Amino acid sequence: MKVNVPKRSLADTLAHVERVVPSRSSNPGLSLLRIDLRPGSIELSGSNMDIDIRARLGADVDGTSSHAVVAHVFGMVVRSLPADDVELEFSDTELRIASGTYTTKLQLVAAGSAPIVSFPDAYEGLIDAGALYSALTGAKYAAAVADFQAVFRGVKLEFGDERLRAVATDGFRLAYYDVAAESGLSSNVIVPARSVEEVIRILGDGVVRLALTEGQLSVEHGTYALNLKLMDGSFPDYERVIPKNFPVSITLGATRLAEAVSRVSLLADKTANNRIDLFIKDGVATITAEGNFGRSQEELTVSQEGTDTEIALAYNAKYLVDALGPVAGDVRLQFSGSGASPSVVRDLSNDSYLAMVVPLRTN
């Protein structure tokens, strides 16, 4: 059977699927991409046991058949093709790929050797794709990356009446983002941050369909569908650790502060938590850093409030810059005290977002 498809469409779709399908696995079947041909479309699917993915793209197909091929090899070949159009010719054992002056053949595997993934017939939840994107990107950066940190490696999604909140924390920082959106779901789940990344990548305009089954969240948007395996365990009571009293607060442009911290941290000691020091007094914030190659400093004029006249703290520069990332305009940085007392970041133009950063100990 011959199939004609634009190279760009095939390559873009494969890029999403390949991120899920492992190039190496102790289970050889997990490295396979299943290809289902349907009249007018190609369906690509795969799994890594934590995420199932299915993608559809329009193509000149006039029959029905199913095949499997090693995903990363197929993707490598497609990306290297010289022309804008691709001809795929499927036989029982081989896939012939032709584009421009180039032709190659790949060995096919029985379709049953690849993971067979299935998706819900009905989705009980709907949410605006832009709202979901804002919530996920506004919180995901604060999730932990170390395997031993269990549920801290996930993003908690709180589906409630007319609201969705995404929350992440690694114990040293925290972020949450609220969106006013009626999803039709009412549940709290923890999704691995790695899976959240894949959801973010497929989001565009329109609506997202959601379905919750035991241990799984299914997401469908446009031509993509994902099954996300949920994490077990109890997420920490994060609201309890967010400070309420702040003896010092400053207000300034978030981008201005983030750029200053990034500049100063270029000379920070990377073996000492990328430390920058922040000293605030009389409406001036002084940022300093020192490492093996020298010392840097920058002063910023800020609007200062609070009962204390000055405060000195140290931060991991990356953590502070990450917390400022979702803020487009002015930010209020609130300090609950010196030492390791948490600091809170608030977006003055959007109270949906809050971040917390724990300063570095200085003694």
Short mmCIF file of C-alpha atoms in Angstrom, two decimals:
data_model
loop_
_atom_site.label_atom_id
_atom_site.label_comp_id
_atom_site.label_asym_id
_atom_site.label_seq_id
_atom_site.Cartn_x
_atom_site.Cartn_y
_atom_site.Cartn_z
CA MET A 1 0.00 0.00 0.00
CA LYS A 2 1.33 3.46 -0.93
CA VAL A 3 0.78 6.56 1.19
CA ASN A 4 1.65 10.16 0.36
CA VAL A 5 2.14 12.69 3.15
CA PRO A 6 3.88 16.08 3.55
CA LYS A 7 7.27 15.70 5.19
CA ARG A 8 6.71 18.56 7.63
CA SER A 9 3.44 17.12 8.95
CA LEU A 10 4.98 13.68 9.40
CA ALA A 11 8.16 15.01 11.02
CA ASP A 12 6.29 17.32 13.42
CA THR A 13 3.93 14.55 14.50
CA LEU A 14 6.78 12.07 14.92
CA ALA A 15 8.66 14.55 17.11
CA HIS A 16 5.87 14.41 19.71
CA VAL A 17 5.49 10.64 19.56
CA GLU A 18 9.24 9.97 19.70
CA ARG A 19 9.54 11.92 22.95
CA VAL A 20 7.33 9.30 24.58
CA VAL A 21 8.56 6.13 22.87
CA PRO A 22 11.94 5.11 24.38
CA SER A 23 14.82 4.61 21.95
CA ARG A 24 16.19 1.90 24.24
CA SER A 25 14.28 -0.35 26.59
CA SER A 26 14.68 -3.70 28.32
CA ASN A 27 11.35 -4.46 26.65
CA PRO A 28 12.06 -4.24 22.90
CA GLY A 29 8.38 -3.76 22.13
CA LEU A 30 8.37 -0.37 23.85
CA SER A 31 10.81 0.96 21.25
CA LEU A 32 8.33 0.28 18.48
CA LEU A 33 6.02 2.75 16.81
CA ARG A 34 2.67 1.33 15.75
CA ILE A 35 1.37 2.66 12.42
CA ASP A 36 -2.30 2.19 11.64
CA LEU A 37 -3.44 3.21 8.18
CA ARG A 38 -7.02 4.35 7.80
CA PRO A 39 -8.80 5.93 4.81
CA GLY A 40 -7.58 9.54 4.76
CA SER A 41 -5.25 9.33 7.75
CA ILE A 42 -2.23 7.75 9.45
CA GLU A 43 -2.40 6.95 13.16
CA LEU A 44 0.88 6.72 15.10
CA SER A 45 0.97 5.34 18.63
CA GLY A 46 3.35 4.14 21.32
CA SER A 47 3.97 3.95 25.03
CA ASN A 48 6.66 4.02 27.73
CA MET A 49 4.32 2.49 30.37
CA ASP A 50 3.87 5.88 32.07
CA ILE A 51 2.52 7.71 29.01
CA ASP A 52 0.54 6.36 26.07
CA ILE A 53 0.35 8.57 23.00
CA ARG A 54 -1.68 8.50 19.82
CA ALA A 55 -1.36 11.00 16.98
CA ARG A 56 -3.32 11.29 13.76
CA LEU A 57 -2.35 13.13 10.60
CA GLY A 58 -4.12 13.48 7.31
CA ALA A 59 -2.64 11.54 4.42
CA ASP A 60 -3.51 10.10 1.04
CA VAL A 61 -4.55 6.64 2.26
CA ASP A 62 -7.18 4.52 0.54
CA GLY A 63 -6.98 1.29 2.53
CA THR A 64 -6.55 -0.20 5.99
CA SER A 65 -3.54 -1.96 7.51
CA SER A 66 -1.37 -2.00 10.65
CA HIS A 67 2.40 -2.16 11.01
CA ALA A 68 5.21 -1.44 13.46
CA VAL A 69 8.71 -0.01 13.04
CA VAL A 70 11.55 1.01 15.36
CA ALA A 71 10.48 4.54 16.29
CA HIS A 72 13.80 6.37 16.54
CA VAL A 73 15.10 4.91 13.25
CA PHE A 74 11.94 5.92 11.39
CA GLY A 75 12.09 9.40 12.92
CA MET A 76 15.77 9.81 12.04
CA VAL A 77 15.11 8.92 8.41
CA VAL A 78 12.05 11.18 8.08
CA ARG A 79 13.90 14.22 9.47
CA SER A 80 16.69 13.77 6.93
CA LEU A 81 14.47 13.52 3.85
CA PRO A 82 15.38 16.05 1.12
CA ALA A 83 11.98 16.92 -0.40
CA ASP A 84 8.71 18.37 0.90
CA ASP A 85 6.69 15.27 0.05
CA VAL A 86 7.13 11.69 1.27
CA GLU A 87 5.92 8.46 -0.26
CA LEU A 88 5.56 5.53 2.12
CA GLU A 89 5.06 2.09 0.60
CA PHE A 90 4.10 -0.69 3.00
CA SER A 91 4.52 -4.39 2.30
CA ASP A 92 4.24 -7.24 4.79
CA THR A 93 7.90 -7.00 5.83
CA GLU A 94 9.30 -3.70 4.56
CA LEU A 95 8.58 0.00 4.52
CA ARG A 96 9.91 1.81 1.45
CA ILE A 97 10.45 5.55 2.00
CA ALA A 98 10.98 7.86 -0.97
CA SER A 99 11.47 11.62 -1.02
CA GLY A 100 12.99 13.55 -3.90
CA THR A 101 16.07 11.66 -5.08
CA TYR A 102 16.33 9.60 -1.89
CA THR A 103 14.98 6.08 -1.29
CA THR A 104 15.45 3.67 1.59
CA LYS A 105 13.80 0.60 3.07
CA LEU A 106 13.16 -0.19 6.73
CA GLN A 107 12.30 -3.54 8.21
CA LEU A 108 8.75 -3.75 9.52
CA VAL A 109 7.65 -5.69 12.59
CA ALA A 110 4.29 -7.30 13.20
CA ALA A 111 1.89 -4.68 14.55
CA GLY A 112 1.08 -6.90 17.53
CA SER A 113 4.69 -6.56 18.74
CA ALA A 114 4.14 -2.87 19.53
CA PRO A 115 2.15 -1.70 22.57
CA ILE A 116 -1.58 -1.65 21.86
CA VAL A 117 -2.91 1.52 23.44
CA SER A 118 -6.55 2.40 23.94
CA PHE A 119 -8.25 5.65 24.84
CA PRO A 120 -11.64 6.49 26.36
CA ASP A 121 -14.72 6.44 24.17
CA ALA A 122 -16.16 9.32 26.20
CA TYR A 123 -14.50 12.26 27.97
CA GLU A 124 -16.47 13.76 30.84
CA GLY A 125 -14.29 16.85 31.21
CA LEU A 126 -13.62 19.88 29.00
CA ILE A 127 -11.24 22.79 29.62
CA ASP A 128 -9.87 25.64 27.55
CA ALA A 129 -6.44 24.72 26.19
CA GLY A 130 -4.97 28.15 26.94
CA ALA A 131 -6.15 28.01 30.55
CA LEU A 132 -4.66 24.55 31.02
CA TYR A 133 -1.39 25.68 29.43
CA SER A 134 -1.13 28.65 31.83
CA ALA A 135 -1.78 26.47 34.87
CA LEU A 136 0.70 23.76 33.93
CA THR A 137 3.54 26.05 32.84
CA GLY A 138 3.01 28.32 35.85
CA ALA A 139 3.65 25.48 38.32
CA LYS A 140 5.64 22.68 36.68
CA TYR A 141 9.07 24.31 37.02
CA ALA A 142 8.95 23.88 40.83
CA ALA A 143 8.62 20.08 40.71
CA ALA A 144 11.52 17.95 41.94
CA VAL A 145 13.72 15.99 39.54
CA ALA A 146 15.40 13.44 41.84
CA ASP A 147 13.84 9.96 41.78
CA PHE A 148 13.93 9.61 45.57
CA GLN A 149 11.66 12.63 46.05
CA ALA A 150 8.52 10.60 45.24
CA VAL A 151 5.37 12.77 44.90
CA PHE A 152 7.52 15.91 44.79
CA ARG A 153 8.33 14.84 41.21
CA GLY A 154 4.69 15.41 40.31
CA VAL A 155 2.30 18.27 39.69
CA LYS A 156 -0.89 18.22 41.72
CA LEU A 157 -4.01 19.11 39.76
CA GLU A 158 -6.96 20.22 41.86
CA PHE A 159 -10.13 20.06 39.78
CA GLY A 160 -13.01 21.83 41.50
CA ASP A 161 -16.10 23.90 40.91
CA GLU A 162 -15.22 26.50 38.27
CA ARG A 163 -11.51 26.31 39.09
CA LEU A 164 -8.37 24.36 38.34
CA ARG A 165 -5.20 24.75 40.40
CA ALA A 166 -1.83 23.27 39.44
CA VAL A 167 0.71 22.98 42.29
CA ALA A 168 4.32 21.82 42.41
CA THR A 169 7.04 21.88 45.05
CA ASP A 170 10.44 20.28 45.59
CA GLY A 171 10.71 21.27 49.25
CA PHE A 172 12.86 24.32 48.52
CA ARG A 173 10.41 26.19 46.32
CA LEU A 174 6.73 26.07 45.51
CA ALA A 175 4.44 27.39 42.80
CA TYR A 176 0.74 27.31 42.17
CA TYR A 177 -1.40 28.70 39.39
CA ASP A 178 -5.21 29.00 39.41
CA VAL A 179 -7.44 29.27 36.38
CA ALA A 180 -11.14 30.02 36.44
CA ALA A 181 -12.37 27.16 34.32
CA GLU A 182 -15.21 24.70 34.70
CA SER A 183 -13.71 21.37 33.68
CA GLY A 184 -16.56 19.07 34.65
CA LEU A 185 -14.21 17.10 36.91
CA SER A 186 -14.00 17.12 40.69
CA SER A 187 -10.88 15.38 41.93
CA ASN A 188 -7.28 15.89 43.05
CA VAL A 189 -4.63 13.95 41.15
CA ILE A 190 -0.83 13.95 40.94
CA VAL A 191 0.65 13.78 37.44
CA PRO A 192 4.39 13.15 36.94
CA ALA A 193 6.14 16.35 35.83
CA ARG A 194 7.59 14.46 32.85
CA SER A 195 4.05 13.67 31.70
CA VAL A 196 2.97 17.27 32.24
CA GLU A 197 5.73 18.35 29.84
CA GLU A 198 4.24 16.20 27.10
CA VAL A 199 0.77 17.65 27.67
CA ILE A 200 2.17 21.19 27.44
CA ARG A 201 3.81 20.37 24.10
CA ILE A 202 0.56 19.33 22.40
CA LEU A 203 -1.57 22.24 23.63
CA GLY A 204 -2.73 24.85 21.13
CA ASP A 205 -6.05 26.61 20.56
CA GLY A 206 -9.47 25.24 21.34
CA VAL A 207 -10.57 22.88 24.08
CA VAL A 208 -9.01 19.88 25.79
CA ARG A 209 -11.07 16.81 26.60
CA LEU A 210 -10.33 15.07 29.89
CA ALA A 211 -11.23 11.71 31.39
CA LEU A 212 -10.34 10.27 34.79
CA THR A 213 -10.23 6.55 35.37
CA GLU A 214 -8.58 4.63 38.18
CA GLY A 215 -4.91 5.55 38.20
CA GLN A 216 -5.03 7.42 34.89
CA LEU A 217 -5.79 10.83 33.40
CA SER A 218 -6.58 10.85 29.68
CA VAL A 219 -6.13 14.02 27.64
CA GLU A 220 -7.29 14.61 24.07
CA HIS A 221 -6.55 17.77 22.11
CA GLY A 222 -6.67 18.23 18.37
CA THR A 223 -5.04 15.24 16.70
CA TYR A 224 -3.30 14.02 19.87
CA ALA A 225 -4.42 11.81 22.74
CA LEU A 226 -2.44 10.92 25.88
CA ASN A 227 -2.98 8.54 28.76
CA LEU A 228 -1.03 9.67 31.83
CA LYS A 229 -0.33 7.24 34.64
CA LEU A 230 -1.03 8.98 37.97
CA MET A 231 1.28 8.96 40.99
CA ASP A 232 0.39 7.33 44.29
CA GLY A 233 0.97 9.06 47.62
CA SER A 234 -0.16 12.13 49.53
CA PHE A 235 0.86 15.57 48.36
CA PRO A 236 2.09 17.80 51.21
CA ASP A 237 -0.20 20.35 52.85
CA TYR A 238 1.43 23.18 50.95
CA GLU A 239 -0.88 25.99 52.04
CA ARG A 240 0.20 25.49 55.65
CA VAL A 241 3.81 26.48 54.88
CA ILE A 242 3.04 29.67 52.91
CA PRO A 243 3.83 32.62 55.22
CA LYS A 244 1.17 35.18 56.07
CA ASN A 245 3.23 37.96 57.69
CA PHE A 246 5.95 39.92 55.92
CA PRO A 247 8.09 42.52 57.72
CA VAL A 248 9.59 43.64 54.38
CA SER A 249 8.12 43.70 50.85
CA ILE A 250 9.42 45.21 47.62
CA THR A 251 7.72 45.92 44.31
CA LEU A 252 9.40 46.30 40.90
CA GLY A 253 9.30 44.97 37.36
CA ALA A 254 9.68 41.19 37.29
CA THR A 255 11.74 41.18 34.10
CA ARG A 256 14.03 43.88 35.47
CA LEU A 257 14.70 41.87 38.62
CA ALA A 258 15.13 38.57 36.79
CA GLU A 259 17.62 40.09 34.34
CA ALA A 260 19.63 41.67 37.17
CA VAL A 261 19.77 38.39 39.12
CA SER A 262 20.84 36.52 35.98
CA ARG A 263 23.61 39.03 35.24
CA VAL A 264 24.97 39.06 38.77
CA SER A 265 24.82 35.27 39.08
CA LEU A 266 27.21 34.83 36.15
CA LEU A 267 30.04 35.11 38.70
CA ALA A 268 28.29 33.11 41.43
CA ASP A 269 29.97 29.99 42.80
CA LYS A 270 28.21 27.16 40.94
CA THR A 271 29.38 24.68 43.60
CA ALA A 272 27.64 26.71 46.34
CA ASN A 273 24.04 26.55 45.09
CA ASN A 274 24.62 29.35 42.56
CA ARG A 275 24.30 31.79 45.48
CA ILE A 276 23.40 35.43 45.13
CA ASP A 277 22.96 37.77 48.11
CA LEU A 278 20.13 40.29 48.30
CA PHE A 279 20.28 43.27 50.65
CA ILE A 280 17.33 45.66 50.86
CA LYS A 281 17.42 49.04 52.58
CA ASP A 282 15.81 52.43 52.01
CA GLY A 283 14.19 51.49 48.72
CA VAL A 284 17.32 50.02 47.16
CA ALA A 285 17.87 46.31 46.46
CA THR A 286 21.54 45.39 46.17
CA ILE A 287 22.29 42.05 44.50
CA THR A 288 25.79 40.58 44.83
CA ALA A 289 27.56 37.35 43.93
CA GLU A 290 31.11 36.09 44.37
CA GLY A 291 32.97 33.13 42.92
CA ASN A 292 36.38 31.95 41.72
CA PHE A 293 36.47 34.49 38.88
CA GLY A 294 35.47 37.62 40.71
CA ARG A 295 32.59 39.53 42.27
CA SER A 296 29.58 41.26 40.72
CA GLN A 297 26.96 43.67 42.02
CA GLU A 298 23.89 45.51 40.81
CA GLU A 299 21.57 47.98 42.53
CA LEU A 300 17.88 48.41 41.77
CA THR A 301 15.51 51.09 42.96
CA VAL A 302 12.39 49.45 44.42
CA SER A 303 9.19 50.38 46.20
CA GLN A 304 9.72 49.16 49.75
CA GLU A 305 7.07 48.48 52.40
CA GLY A 306 6.89 46.85 55.82
CA THR A 307 7.73 47.29 59.47
CA ASP A 308 11.46 46.54 59.10
CA THR A 309 13.81 48.97 57.42
CA GLU A 310 16.24 46.41 55.99
CA ILE A 311 16.77 42.73 55.36
CA ALA A 312 19.57 40.54 53.99
CA LEU A 313 19.02 37.13 52.37
CA ALA A 314 20.75 34.67 50.02
CA TYR A 315 19.11 32.65 47.23
CA ASN A 316 19.82 30.06 44.62
CA ALA A 317 19.74 32.42 41.62
CA LYS A 318 18.04 29.91 39.35
CA TYR A 319 15.22 29.34 41.82
CA LEU A 320 14.55 33.06 42.07
CA VAL A 321 14.64 33.59 38.29
CA ASP A 322 12.34 30.60 37.72
CA ALA A 323 9.82 32.01 40.20
CA LEU A 324 9.79 35.33 38.35
CA GLY A 325 9.34 33.69 34.93
CA PRO A 326 5.50 33.52 34.84
CA VAL A 327 5.18 37.20 35.87
CA ALA A 328 4.77 39.56 32.91
CA GLY A 329 4.52 42.91 34.73
CA ASP A 330 5.31 44.08 38.25
CA VAL A 331 6.11 41.62 40.99
CA ARG A 332 5.83 41.90 44.76
CA LEU A 333 8.56 40.03 46.59
CA GLN A 334 7.58 39.47 50.21
CA PHE A 335 10.05 38.46 52.91
CA SER A 336 8.80 36.65 56.01
CA GLY A 337 12.08 37.07 57.85
CA SER A 338 15.82 36.57 57.64
CA GLY A 339 17.62 33.23 57.53
CA ALA A 340 15.68 30.40 55.89
CA SER A 341 12.23 31.92 56.30
CA PRO A 342 10.36 31.51 52.97
CA SER A 343 9.92 34.42 50.57
CA VAL A 344 6.77 34.80 48.47
CA VAL A 345 6.51 36.02 44.88
CA ARG A 346 3.20 37.52 43.73
CA ASP A 347 2.17 38.78 40.31
CA LEU A 348 0.51 42.19 40.90
CA SER A 349 -1.53 41.96 37.71
CA ASN A 350 -2.59 38.33 38.15
CA ASP A 351 -3.45 36.96 41.58
CA SER A 352 -3.82 33.47 40.09
CA TYR A 353 -0.07 32.91 40.46
CA LEU A 354 1.98 32.52 43.63
CA ALA A 355 5.49 31.22 44.16
CA MET A 356 7.53 30.60 47.28
CA VAL A 357 11.32 30.33 47.50
CA VAL A 358 13.26 29.23 50.57
CA PRO A 359 16.44 31.32 51.00
CA LEU A 360 19.81 29.66 51.48
CA ARG A 361 21.16 29.33 54.97
CA THR A 362 23.99 31.77 55.52
CA ASN A 363 25.53 30.38 58.71
#
